[in-house]
JSON list of N, CA and C in Angstrom, two decimals:
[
{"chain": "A", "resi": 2, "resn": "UNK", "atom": "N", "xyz": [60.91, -32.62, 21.29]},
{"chain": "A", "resi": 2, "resn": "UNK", "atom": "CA", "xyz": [60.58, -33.88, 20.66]},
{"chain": "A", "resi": 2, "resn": "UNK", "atom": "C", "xyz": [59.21, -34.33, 21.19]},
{"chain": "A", "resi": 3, "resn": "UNK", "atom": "N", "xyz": [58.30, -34.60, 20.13]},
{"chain": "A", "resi": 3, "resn": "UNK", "atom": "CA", "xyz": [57.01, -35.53, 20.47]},
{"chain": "A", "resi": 3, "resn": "UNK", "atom": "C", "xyz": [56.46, -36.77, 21.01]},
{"chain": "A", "resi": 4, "resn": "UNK", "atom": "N", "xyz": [55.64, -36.96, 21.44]},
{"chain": "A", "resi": 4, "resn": "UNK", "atom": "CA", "xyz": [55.79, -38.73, 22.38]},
{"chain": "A", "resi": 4, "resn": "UNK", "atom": "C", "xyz": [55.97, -39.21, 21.29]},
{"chain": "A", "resi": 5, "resn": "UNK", "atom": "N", "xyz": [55.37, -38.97, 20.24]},
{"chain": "A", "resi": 5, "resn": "UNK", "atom": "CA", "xyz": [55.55, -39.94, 19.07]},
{"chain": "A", "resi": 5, "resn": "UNK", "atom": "C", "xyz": [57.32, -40.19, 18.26]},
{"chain": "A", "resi": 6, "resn": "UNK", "atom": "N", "xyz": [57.77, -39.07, 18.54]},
{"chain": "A", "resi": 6, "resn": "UNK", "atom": "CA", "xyz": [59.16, -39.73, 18.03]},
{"chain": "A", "resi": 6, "resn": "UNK", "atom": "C", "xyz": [59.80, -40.43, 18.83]},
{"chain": "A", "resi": 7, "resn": "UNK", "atom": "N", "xyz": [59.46, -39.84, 20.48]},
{"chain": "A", "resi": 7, "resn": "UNK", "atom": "CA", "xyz": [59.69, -40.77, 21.43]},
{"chain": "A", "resi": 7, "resn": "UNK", "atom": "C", "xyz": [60.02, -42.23, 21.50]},
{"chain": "A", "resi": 8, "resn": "UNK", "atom": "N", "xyz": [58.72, -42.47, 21.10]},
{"chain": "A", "resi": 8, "resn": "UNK", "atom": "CA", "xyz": [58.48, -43.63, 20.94]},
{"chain": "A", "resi": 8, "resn": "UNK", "atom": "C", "xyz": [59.37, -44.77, 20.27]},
{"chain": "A", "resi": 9, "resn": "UNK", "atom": "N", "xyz": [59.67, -43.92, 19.16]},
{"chain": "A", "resi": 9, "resn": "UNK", "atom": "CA", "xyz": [60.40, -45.12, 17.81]},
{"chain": "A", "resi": 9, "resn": "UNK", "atom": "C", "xyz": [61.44, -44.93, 18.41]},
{"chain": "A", "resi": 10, "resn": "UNK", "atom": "N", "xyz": [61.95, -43.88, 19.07]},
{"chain": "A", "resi": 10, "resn": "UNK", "atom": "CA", "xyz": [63.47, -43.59, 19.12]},
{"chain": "A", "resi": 10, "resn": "UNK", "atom": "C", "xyz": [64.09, -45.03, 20.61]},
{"chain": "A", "resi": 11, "resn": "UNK", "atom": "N", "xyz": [63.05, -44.89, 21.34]},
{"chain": "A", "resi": 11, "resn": "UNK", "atom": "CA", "xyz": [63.10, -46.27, 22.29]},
{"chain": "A", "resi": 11, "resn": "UNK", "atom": "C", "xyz": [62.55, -47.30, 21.56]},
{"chain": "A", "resi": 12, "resn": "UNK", "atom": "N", "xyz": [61.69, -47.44, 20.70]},
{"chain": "A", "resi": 12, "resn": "UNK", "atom": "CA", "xyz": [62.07, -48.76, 20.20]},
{"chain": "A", "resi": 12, "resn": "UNK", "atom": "C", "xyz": [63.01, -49.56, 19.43]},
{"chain": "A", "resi": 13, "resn": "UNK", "atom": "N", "xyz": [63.65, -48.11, 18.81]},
{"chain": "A", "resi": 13, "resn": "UNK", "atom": "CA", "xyz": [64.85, -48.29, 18.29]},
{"chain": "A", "resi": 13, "resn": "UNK", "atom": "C", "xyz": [66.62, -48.70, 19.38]},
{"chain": "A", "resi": 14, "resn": "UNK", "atom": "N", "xyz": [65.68, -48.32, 20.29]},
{"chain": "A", "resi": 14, "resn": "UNK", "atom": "CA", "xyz": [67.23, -48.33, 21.00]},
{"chain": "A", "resi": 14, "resn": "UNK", "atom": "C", "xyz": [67.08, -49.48, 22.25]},
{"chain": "A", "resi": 15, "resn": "UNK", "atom": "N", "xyz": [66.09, -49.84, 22.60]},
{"chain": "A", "resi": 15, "resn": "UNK", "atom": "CA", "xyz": [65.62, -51.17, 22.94]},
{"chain": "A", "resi": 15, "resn": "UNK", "atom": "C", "xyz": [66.26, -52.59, 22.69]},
{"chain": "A", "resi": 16, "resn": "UNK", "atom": "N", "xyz": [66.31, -53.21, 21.82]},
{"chain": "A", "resi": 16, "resn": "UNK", "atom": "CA", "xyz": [67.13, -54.37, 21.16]},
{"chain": "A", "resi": 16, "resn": "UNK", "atom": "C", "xyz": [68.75, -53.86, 21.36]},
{"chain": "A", "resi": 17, "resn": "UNK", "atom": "N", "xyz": [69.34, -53.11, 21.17]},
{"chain": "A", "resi": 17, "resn": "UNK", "atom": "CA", "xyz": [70.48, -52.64, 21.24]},
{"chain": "A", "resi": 17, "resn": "UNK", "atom": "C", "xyz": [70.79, -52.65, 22.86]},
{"chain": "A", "resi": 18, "resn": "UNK", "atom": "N", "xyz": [70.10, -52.37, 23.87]},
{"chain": "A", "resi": 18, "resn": "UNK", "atom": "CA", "xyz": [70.48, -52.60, 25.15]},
{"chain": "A", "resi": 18, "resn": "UNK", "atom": "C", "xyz": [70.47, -54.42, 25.67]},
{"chain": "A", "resi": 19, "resn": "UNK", "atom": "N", "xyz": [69.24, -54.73, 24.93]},
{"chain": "A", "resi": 19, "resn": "UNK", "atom": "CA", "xyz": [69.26, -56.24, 25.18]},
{"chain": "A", "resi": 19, "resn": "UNK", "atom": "C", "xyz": [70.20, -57.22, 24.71]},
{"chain": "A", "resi": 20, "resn": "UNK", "atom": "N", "xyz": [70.60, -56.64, 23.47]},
{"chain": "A", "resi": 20, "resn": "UNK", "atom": "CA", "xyz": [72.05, -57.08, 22.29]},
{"chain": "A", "resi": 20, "resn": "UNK", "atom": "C", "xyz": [72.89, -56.72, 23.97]},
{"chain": "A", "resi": 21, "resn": "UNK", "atom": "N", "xyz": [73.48, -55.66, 24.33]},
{"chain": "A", "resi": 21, "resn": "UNK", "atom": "CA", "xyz": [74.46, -55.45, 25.26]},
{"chain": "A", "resi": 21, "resn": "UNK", "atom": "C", "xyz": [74.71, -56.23, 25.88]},
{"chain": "A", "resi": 22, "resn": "UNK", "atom": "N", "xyz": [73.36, -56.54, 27.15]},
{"chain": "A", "resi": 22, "resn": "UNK", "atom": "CA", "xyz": [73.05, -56.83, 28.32]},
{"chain": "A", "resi": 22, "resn": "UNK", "atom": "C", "xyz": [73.42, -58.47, 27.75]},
{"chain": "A", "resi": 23, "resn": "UNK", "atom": "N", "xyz": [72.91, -58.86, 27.13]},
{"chain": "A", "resi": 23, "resn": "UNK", "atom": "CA", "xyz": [72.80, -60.38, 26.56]},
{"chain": "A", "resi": 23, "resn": "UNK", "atom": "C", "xyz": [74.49, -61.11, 26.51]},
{"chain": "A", "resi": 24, "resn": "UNK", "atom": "N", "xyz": [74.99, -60.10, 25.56]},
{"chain": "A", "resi": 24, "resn": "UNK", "atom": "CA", "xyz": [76.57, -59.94, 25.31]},
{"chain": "A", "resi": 24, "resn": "UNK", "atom": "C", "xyz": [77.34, -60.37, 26.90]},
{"chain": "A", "resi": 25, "resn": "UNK", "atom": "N", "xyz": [76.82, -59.72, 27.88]},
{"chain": "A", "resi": 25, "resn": "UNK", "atom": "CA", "xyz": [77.69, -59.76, 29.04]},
{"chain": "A", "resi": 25, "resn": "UNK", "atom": "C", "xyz": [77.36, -60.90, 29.66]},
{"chain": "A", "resi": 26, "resn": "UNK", "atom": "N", "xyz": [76.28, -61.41, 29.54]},
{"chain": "A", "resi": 26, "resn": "UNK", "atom": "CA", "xyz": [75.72, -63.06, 29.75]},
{"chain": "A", "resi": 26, "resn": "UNK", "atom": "C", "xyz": [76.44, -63.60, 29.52]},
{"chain": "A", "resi": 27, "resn": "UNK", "atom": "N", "xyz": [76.60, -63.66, 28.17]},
{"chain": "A", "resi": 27, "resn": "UNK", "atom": "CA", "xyz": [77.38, -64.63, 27.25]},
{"chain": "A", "resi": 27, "resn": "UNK", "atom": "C", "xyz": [78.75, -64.84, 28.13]},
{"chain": "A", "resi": 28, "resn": "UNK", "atom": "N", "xyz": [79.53, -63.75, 28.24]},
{"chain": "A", "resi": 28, "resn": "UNK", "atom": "CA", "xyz": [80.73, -63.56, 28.99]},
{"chain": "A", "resi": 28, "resn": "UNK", "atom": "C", "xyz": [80.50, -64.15, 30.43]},
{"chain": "A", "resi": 29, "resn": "UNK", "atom": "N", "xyz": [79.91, -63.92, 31.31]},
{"chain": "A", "resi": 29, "resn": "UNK", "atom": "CA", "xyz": [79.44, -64.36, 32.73]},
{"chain": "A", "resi": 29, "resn": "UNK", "atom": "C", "xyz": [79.55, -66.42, 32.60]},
{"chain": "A", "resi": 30, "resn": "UNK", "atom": "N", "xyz": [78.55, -66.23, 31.76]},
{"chain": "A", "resi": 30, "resn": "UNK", "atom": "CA", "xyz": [78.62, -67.70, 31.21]},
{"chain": "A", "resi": 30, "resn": "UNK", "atom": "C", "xyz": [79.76, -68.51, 30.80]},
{"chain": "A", "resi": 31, "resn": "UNK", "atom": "N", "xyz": [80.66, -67.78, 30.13]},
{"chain": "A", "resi": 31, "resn": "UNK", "atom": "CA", "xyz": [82.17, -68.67, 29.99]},
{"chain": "A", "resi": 31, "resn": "UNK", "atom": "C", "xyz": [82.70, -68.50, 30.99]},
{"chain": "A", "resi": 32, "resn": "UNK", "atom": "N", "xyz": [83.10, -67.69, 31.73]},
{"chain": "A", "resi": 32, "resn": "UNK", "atom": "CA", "xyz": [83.78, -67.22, 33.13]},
{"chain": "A", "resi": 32, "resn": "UNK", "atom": "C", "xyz": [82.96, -68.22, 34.30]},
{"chain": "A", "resi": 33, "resn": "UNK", "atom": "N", "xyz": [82.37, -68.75, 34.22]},
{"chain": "A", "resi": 33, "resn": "UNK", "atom": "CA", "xyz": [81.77, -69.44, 35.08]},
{"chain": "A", "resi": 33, "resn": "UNK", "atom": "C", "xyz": [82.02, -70.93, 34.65]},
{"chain": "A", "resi": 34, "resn": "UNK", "atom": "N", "xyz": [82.17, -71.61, 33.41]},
{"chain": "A", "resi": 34, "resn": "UNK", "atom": "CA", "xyz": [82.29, -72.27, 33.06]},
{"chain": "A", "resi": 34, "resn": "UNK", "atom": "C", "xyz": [83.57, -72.51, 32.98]},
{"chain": "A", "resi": 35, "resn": "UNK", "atom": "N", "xyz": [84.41, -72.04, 32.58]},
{"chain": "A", "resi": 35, "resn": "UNK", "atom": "CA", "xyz": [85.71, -71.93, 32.84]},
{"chain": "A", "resi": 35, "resn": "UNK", "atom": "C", "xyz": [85.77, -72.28, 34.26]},
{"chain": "A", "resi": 36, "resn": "UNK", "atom": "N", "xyz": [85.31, -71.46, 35.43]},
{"chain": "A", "resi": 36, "resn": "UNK", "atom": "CA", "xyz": [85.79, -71.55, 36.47]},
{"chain": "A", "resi": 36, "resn": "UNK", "atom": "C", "xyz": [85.51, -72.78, 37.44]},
{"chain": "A", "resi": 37, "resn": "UNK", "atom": "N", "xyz": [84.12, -73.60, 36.90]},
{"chain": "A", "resi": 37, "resn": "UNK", "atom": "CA", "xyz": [83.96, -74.71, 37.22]},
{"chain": "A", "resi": 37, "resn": "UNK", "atom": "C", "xyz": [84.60, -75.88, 36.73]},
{"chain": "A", "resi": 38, "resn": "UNK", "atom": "N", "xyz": [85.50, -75.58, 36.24]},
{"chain": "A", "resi": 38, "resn": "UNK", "atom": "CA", "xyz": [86.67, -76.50, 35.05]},
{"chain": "A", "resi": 38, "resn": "UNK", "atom": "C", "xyz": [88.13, -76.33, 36.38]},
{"chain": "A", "resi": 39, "resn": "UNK", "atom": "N", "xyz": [88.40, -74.73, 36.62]},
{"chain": "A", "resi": 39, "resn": "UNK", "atom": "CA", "xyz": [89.66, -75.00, 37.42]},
{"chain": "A", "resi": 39, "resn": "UNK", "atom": "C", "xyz": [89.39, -75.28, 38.69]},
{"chain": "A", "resi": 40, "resn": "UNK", "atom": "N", "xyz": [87.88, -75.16, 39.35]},
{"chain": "A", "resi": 40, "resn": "UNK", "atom": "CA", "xyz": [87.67, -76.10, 40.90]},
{"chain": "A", "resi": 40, "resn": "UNK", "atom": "C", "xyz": [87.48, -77.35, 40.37]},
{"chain": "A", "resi": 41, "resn": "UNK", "atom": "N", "xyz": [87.45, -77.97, 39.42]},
{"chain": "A", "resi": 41, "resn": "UNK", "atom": "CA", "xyz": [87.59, -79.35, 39.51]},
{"chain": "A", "resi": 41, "resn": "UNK", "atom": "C", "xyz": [88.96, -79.92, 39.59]},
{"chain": "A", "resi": 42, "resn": "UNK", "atom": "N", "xyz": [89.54, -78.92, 38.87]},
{"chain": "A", "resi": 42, "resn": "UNK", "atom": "CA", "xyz": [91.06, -79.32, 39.19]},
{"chain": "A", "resi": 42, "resn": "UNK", "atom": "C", "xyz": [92.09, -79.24, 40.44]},
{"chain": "A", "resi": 43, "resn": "UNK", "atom": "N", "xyz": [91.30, -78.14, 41.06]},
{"chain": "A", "resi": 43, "resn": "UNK", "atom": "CA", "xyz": [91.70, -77.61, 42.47]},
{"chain": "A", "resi": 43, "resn": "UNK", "atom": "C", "xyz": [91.26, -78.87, 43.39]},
{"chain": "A", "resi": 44, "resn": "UNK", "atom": "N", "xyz": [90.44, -79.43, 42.98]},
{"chain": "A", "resi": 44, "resn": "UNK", "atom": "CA", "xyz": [89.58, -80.49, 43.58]},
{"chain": "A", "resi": 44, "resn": "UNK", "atom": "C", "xyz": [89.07, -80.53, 44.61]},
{"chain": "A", "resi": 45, "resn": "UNK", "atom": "N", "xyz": [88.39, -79.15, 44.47]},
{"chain": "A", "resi": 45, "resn": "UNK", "atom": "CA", "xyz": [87.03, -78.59, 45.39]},
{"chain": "A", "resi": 45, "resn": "UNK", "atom": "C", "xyz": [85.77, -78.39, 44.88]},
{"chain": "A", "resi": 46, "resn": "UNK", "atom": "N", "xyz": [85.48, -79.20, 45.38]},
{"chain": "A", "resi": 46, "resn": "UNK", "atom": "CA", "xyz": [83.89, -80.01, 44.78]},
{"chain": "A", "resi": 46, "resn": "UNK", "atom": "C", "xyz": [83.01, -78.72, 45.38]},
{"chain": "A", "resi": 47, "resn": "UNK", "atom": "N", "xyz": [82.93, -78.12, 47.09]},
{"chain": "A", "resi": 47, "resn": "UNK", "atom": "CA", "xyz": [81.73, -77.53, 46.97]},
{"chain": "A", "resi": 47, "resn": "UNK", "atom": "C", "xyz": [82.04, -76.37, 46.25]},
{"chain": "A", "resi": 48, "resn": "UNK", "atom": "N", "xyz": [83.40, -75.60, 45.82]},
{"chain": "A", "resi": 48, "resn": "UNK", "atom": "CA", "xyz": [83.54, -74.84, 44.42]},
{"chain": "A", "resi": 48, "resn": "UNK", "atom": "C", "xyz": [82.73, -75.01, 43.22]},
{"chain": "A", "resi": 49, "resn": "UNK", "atom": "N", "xyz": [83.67, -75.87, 42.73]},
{"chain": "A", "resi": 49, "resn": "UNK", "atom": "CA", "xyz": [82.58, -76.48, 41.52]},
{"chain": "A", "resi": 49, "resn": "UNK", "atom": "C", "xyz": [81.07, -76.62, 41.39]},
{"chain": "A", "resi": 50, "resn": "UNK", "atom": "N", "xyz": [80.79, -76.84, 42.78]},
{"chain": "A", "resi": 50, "resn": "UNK", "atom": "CA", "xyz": [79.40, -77.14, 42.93]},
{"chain": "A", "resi": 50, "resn": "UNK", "atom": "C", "xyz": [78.36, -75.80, 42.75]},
{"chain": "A", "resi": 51, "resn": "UNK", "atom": "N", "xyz": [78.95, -75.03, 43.13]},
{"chain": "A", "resi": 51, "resn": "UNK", "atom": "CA", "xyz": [78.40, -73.87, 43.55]},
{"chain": "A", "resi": 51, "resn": "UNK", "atom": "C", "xyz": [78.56, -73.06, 42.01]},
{"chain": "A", "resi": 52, "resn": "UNK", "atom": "N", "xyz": [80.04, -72.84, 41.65]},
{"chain": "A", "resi": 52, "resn": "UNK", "atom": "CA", "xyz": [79.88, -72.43, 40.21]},
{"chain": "A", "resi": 52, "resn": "UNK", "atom": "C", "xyz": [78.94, -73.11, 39.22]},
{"chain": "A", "resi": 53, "resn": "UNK", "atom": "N", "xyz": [78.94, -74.42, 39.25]},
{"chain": "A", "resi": 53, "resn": "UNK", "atom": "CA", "xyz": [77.95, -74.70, 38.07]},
{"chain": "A", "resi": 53, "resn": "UNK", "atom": "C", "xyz": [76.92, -74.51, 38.21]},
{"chain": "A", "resi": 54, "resn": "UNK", "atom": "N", "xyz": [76.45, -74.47, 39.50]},
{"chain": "A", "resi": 54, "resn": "UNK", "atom": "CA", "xyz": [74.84, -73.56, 39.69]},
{"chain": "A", "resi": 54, "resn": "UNK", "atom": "C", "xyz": [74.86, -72.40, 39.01]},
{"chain": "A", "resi": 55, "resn": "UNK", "atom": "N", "xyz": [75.43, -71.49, 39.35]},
{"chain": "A", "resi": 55, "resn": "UNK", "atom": "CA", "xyz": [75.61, -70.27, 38.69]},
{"chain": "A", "resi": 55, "resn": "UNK", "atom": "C", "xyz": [75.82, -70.38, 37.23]},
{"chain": "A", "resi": 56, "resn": "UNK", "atom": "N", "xyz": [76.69, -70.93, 36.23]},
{"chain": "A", "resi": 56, "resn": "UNK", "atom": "CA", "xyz": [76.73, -71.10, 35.15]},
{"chain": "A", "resi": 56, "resn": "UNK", "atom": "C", "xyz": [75.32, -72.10, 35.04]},
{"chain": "A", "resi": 57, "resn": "UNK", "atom": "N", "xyz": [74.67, -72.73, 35.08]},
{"chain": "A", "resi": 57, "resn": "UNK", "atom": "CA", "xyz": [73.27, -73.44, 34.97]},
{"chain": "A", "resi": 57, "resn": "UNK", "atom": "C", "xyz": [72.33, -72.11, 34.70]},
{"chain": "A", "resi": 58, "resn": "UNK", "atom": "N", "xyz": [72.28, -71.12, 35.84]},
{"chain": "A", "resi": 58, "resn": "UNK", "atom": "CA", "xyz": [71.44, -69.88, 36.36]},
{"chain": "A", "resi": 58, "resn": "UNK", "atom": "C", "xyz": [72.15, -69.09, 34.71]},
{"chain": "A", "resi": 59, "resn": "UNK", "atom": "N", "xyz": [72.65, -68.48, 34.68]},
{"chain": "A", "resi": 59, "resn": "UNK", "atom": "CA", "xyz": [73.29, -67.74, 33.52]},
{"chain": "A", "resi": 59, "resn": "UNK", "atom": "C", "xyz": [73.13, -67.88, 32.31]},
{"chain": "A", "resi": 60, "resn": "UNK", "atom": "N", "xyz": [73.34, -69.61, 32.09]},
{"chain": "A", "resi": 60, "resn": "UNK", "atom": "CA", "xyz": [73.07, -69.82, 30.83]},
{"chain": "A", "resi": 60, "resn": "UNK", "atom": "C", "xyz": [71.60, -69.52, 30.48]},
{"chain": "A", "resi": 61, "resn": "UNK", "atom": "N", "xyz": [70.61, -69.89, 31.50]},
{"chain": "A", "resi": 61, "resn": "UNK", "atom": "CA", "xyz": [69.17, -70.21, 31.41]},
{"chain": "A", "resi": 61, "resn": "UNK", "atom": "C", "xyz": [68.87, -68.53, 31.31]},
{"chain": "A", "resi": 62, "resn": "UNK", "atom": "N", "xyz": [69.44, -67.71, 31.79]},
{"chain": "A", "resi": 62, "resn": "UNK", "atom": "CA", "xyz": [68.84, -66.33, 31.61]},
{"chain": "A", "resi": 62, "resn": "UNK", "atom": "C", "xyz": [69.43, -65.94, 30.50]},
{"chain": "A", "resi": 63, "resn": "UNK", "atom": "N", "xyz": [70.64, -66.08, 29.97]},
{"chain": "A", "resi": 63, "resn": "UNK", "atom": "CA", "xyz": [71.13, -65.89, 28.95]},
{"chain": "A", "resi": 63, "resn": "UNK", "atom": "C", "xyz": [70.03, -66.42, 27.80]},
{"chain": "A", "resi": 64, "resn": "UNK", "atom": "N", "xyz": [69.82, -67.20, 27.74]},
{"chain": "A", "resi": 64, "resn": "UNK", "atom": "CA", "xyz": [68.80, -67.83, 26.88]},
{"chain": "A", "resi": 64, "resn": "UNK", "atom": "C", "xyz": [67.49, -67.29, 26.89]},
{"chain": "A", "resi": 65, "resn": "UNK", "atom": "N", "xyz": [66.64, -66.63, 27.64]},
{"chain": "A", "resi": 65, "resn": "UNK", "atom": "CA", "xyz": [65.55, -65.65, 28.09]},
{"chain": "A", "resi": 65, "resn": "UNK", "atom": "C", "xyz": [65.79, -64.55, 27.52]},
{"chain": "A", "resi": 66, "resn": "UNK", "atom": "N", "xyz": [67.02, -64.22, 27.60]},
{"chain": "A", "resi": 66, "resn": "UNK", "atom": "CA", "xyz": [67.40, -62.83, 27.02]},
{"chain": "A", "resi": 66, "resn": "UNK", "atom": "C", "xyz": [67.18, -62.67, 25.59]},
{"chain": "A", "resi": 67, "resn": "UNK", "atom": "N", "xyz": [67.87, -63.78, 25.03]},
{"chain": "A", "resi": 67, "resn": "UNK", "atom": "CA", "xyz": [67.84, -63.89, 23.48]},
{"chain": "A", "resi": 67, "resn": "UNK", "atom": "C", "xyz": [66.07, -64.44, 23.28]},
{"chain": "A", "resi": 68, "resn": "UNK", "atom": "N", "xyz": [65.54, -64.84, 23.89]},
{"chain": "A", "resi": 68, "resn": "UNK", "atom": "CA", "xyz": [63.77, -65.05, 23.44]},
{"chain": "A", "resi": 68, "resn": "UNK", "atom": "C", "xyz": [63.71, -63.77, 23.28]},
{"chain": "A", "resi": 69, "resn": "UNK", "atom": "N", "xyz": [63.36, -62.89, 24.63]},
{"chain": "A", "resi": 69, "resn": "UNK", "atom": "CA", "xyz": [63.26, -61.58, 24.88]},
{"chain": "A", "resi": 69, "resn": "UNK", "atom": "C", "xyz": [63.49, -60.76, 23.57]},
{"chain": "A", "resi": 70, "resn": "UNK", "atom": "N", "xyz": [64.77, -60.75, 23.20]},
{"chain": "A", "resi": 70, "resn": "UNK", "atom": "CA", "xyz": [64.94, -60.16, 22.35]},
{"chain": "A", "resi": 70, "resn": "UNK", "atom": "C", "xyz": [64.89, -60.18, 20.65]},
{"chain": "A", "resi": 71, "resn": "UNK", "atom": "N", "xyz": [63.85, -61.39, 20.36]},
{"chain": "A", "resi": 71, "resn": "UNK", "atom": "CA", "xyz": [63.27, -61.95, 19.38]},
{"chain": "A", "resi": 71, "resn": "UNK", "atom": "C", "xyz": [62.04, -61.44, 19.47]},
{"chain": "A", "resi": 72, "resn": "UNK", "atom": "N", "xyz": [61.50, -61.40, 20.57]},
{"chain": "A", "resi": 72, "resn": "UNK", "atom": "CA", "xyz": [59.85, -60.60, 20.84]},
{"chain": "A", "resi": 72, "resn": "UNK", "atom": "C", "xyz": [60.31, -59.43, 20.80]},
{"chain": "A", "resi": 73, "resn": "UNK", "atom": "N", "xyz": [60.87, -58.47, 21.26]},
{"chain": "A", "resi": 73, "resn": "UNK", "atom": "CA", "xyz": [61.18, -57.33, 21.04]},
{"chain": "A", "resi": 73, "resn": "UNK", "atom": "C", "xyz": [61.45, -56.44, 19.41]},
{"chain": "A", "resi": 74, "resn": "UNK", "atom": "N", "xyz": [62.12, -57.81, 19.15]},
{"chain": "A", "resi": 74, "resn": "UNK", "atom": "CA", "xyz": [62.51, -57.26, 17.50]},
{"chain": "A", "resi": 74, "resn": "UNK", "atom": "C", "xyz": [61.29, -57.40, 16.87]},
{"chain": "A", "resi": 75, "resn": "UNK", "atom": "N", "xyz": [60.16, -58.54, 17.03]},
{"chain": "A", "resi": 75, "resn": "UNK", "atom": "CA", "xyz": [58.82, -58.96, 16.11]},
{"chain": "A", "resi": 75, "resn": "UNK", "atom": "C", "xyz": [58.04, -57.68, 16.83]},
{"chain": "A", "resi": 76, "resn": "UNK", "atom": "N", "xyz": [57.74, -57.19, 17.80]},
{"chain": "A", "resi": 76, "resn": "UNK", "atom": "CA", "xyz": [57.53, -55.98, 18.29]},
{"chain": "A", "resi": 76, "resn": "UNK", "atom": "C", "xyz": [57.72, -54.90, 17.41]},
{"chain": "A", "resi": 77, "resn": "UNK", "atom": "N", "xyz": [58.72, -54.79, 17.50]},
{"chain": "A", "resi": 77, "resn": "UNK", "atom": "CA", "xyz": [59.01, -53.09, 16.46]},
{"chain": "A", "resi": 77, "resn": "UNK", "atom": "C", "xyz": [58.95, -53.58, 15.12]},
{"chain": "A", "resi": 78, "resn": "UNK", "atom": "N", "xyz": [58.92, -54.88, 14.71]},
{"chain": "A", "resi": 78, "resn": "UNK", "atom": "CA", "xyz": [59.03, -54.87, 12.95]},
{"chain": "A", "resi": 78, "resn": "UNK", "atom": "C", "xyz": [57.44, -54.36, 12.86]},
{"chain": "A", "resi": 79, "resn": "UNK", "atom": "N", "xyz": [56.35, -55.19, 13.93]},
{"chain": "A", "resi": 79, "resn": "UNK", "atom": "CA", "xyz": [54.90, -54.82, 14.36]},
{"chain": "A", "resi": 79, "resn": "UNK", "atom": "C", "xyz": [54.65, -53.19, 13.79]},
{"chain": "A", "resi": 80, "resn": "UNK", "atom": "N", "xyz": [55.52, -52.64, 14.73]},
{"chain": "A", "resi": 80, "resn": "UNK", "atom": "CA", "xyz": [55.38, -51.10, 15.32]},
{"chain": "A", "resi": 80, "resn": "UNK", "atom": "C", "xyz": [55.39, -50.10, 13.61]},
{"chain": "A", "resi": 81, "resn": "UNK", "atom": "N", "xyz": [56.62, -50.66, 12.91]},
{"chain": "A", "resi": 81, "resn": "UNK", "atom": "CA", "xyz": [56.76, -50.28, 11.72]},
{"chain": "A", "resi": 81, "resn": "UNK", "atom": "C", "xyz": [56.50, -50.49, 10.54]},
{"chain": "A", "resi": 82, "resn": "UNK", "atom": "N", "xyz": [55.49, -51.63, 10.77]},
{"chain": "A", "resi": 82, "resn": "UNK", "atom": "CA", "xyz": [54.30, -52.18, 9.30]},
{"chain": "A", "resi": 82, "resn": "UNK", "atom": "C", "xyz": [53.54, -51.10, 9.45]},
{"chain": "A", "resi": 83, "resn": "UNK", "atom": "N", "xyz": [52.90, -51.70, 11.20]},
{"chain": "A", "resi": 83, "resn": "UNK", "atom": "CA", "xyz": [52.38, -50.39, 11.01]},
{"chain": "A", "resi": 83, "resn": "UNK", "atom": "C", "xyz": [51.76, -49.05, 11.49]},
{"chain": "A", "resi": 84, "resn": "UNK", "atom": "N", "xyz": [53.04, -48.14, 11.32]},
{"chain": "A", "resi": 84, "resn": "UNK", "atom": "CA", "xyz": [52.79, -47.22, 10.92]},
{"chain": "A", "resi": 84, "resn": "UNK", "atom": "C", "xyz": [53.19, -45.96, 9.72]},
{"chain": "A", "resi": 85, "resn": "UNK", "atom": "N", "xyz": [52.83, -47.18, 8.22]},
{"chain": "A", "resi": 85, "resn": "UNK", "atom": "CA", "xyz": [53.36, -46.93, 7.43]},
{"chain": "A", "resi": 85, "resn": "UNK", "atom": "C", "xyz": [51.78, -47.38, 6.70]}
]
């Protein structure tokens, strides 16, 4: 295989890892949120405290991810105007 098919074949498969990676955010993010829901009930504050940092941290990268992967996609639509 040539650098050049190389190429498309990772740009093709690029967004699809970030789709993944993003996906498990998403998940991290309810699990954290959730879990700052049952230390409040436990009624352990530096619990809670500490999880919602983390769900704060998660969501905010979670959200980076999905930019990320809006530049990535305007990227390869780029890549495939043109080289056509």
């Amino acid at each position: 295989m040539n650098d050049y098919n190389r190429k498309f074949d990772a740009i093709d498969i690029m967004p699809k890892y970030l789709t993944m990676i993003n996906s498990e955010l998403v998940k991290v993010t309810t699990y954290l949120r959730d879990g700052v829901k049952v230390a409040i009930v436990m009624e352990d504050k530096e619990l809670s405290e500490k999880l919602a940092t983390f769900y704060i941290q998660a969501d905010e990268l979670s959200k980076d991810f999905q930019k990320l992967s809006g530049m990535i996609a305007q990227r390869r639509n780029n890549v495939y105007t043109n080289k056509n």
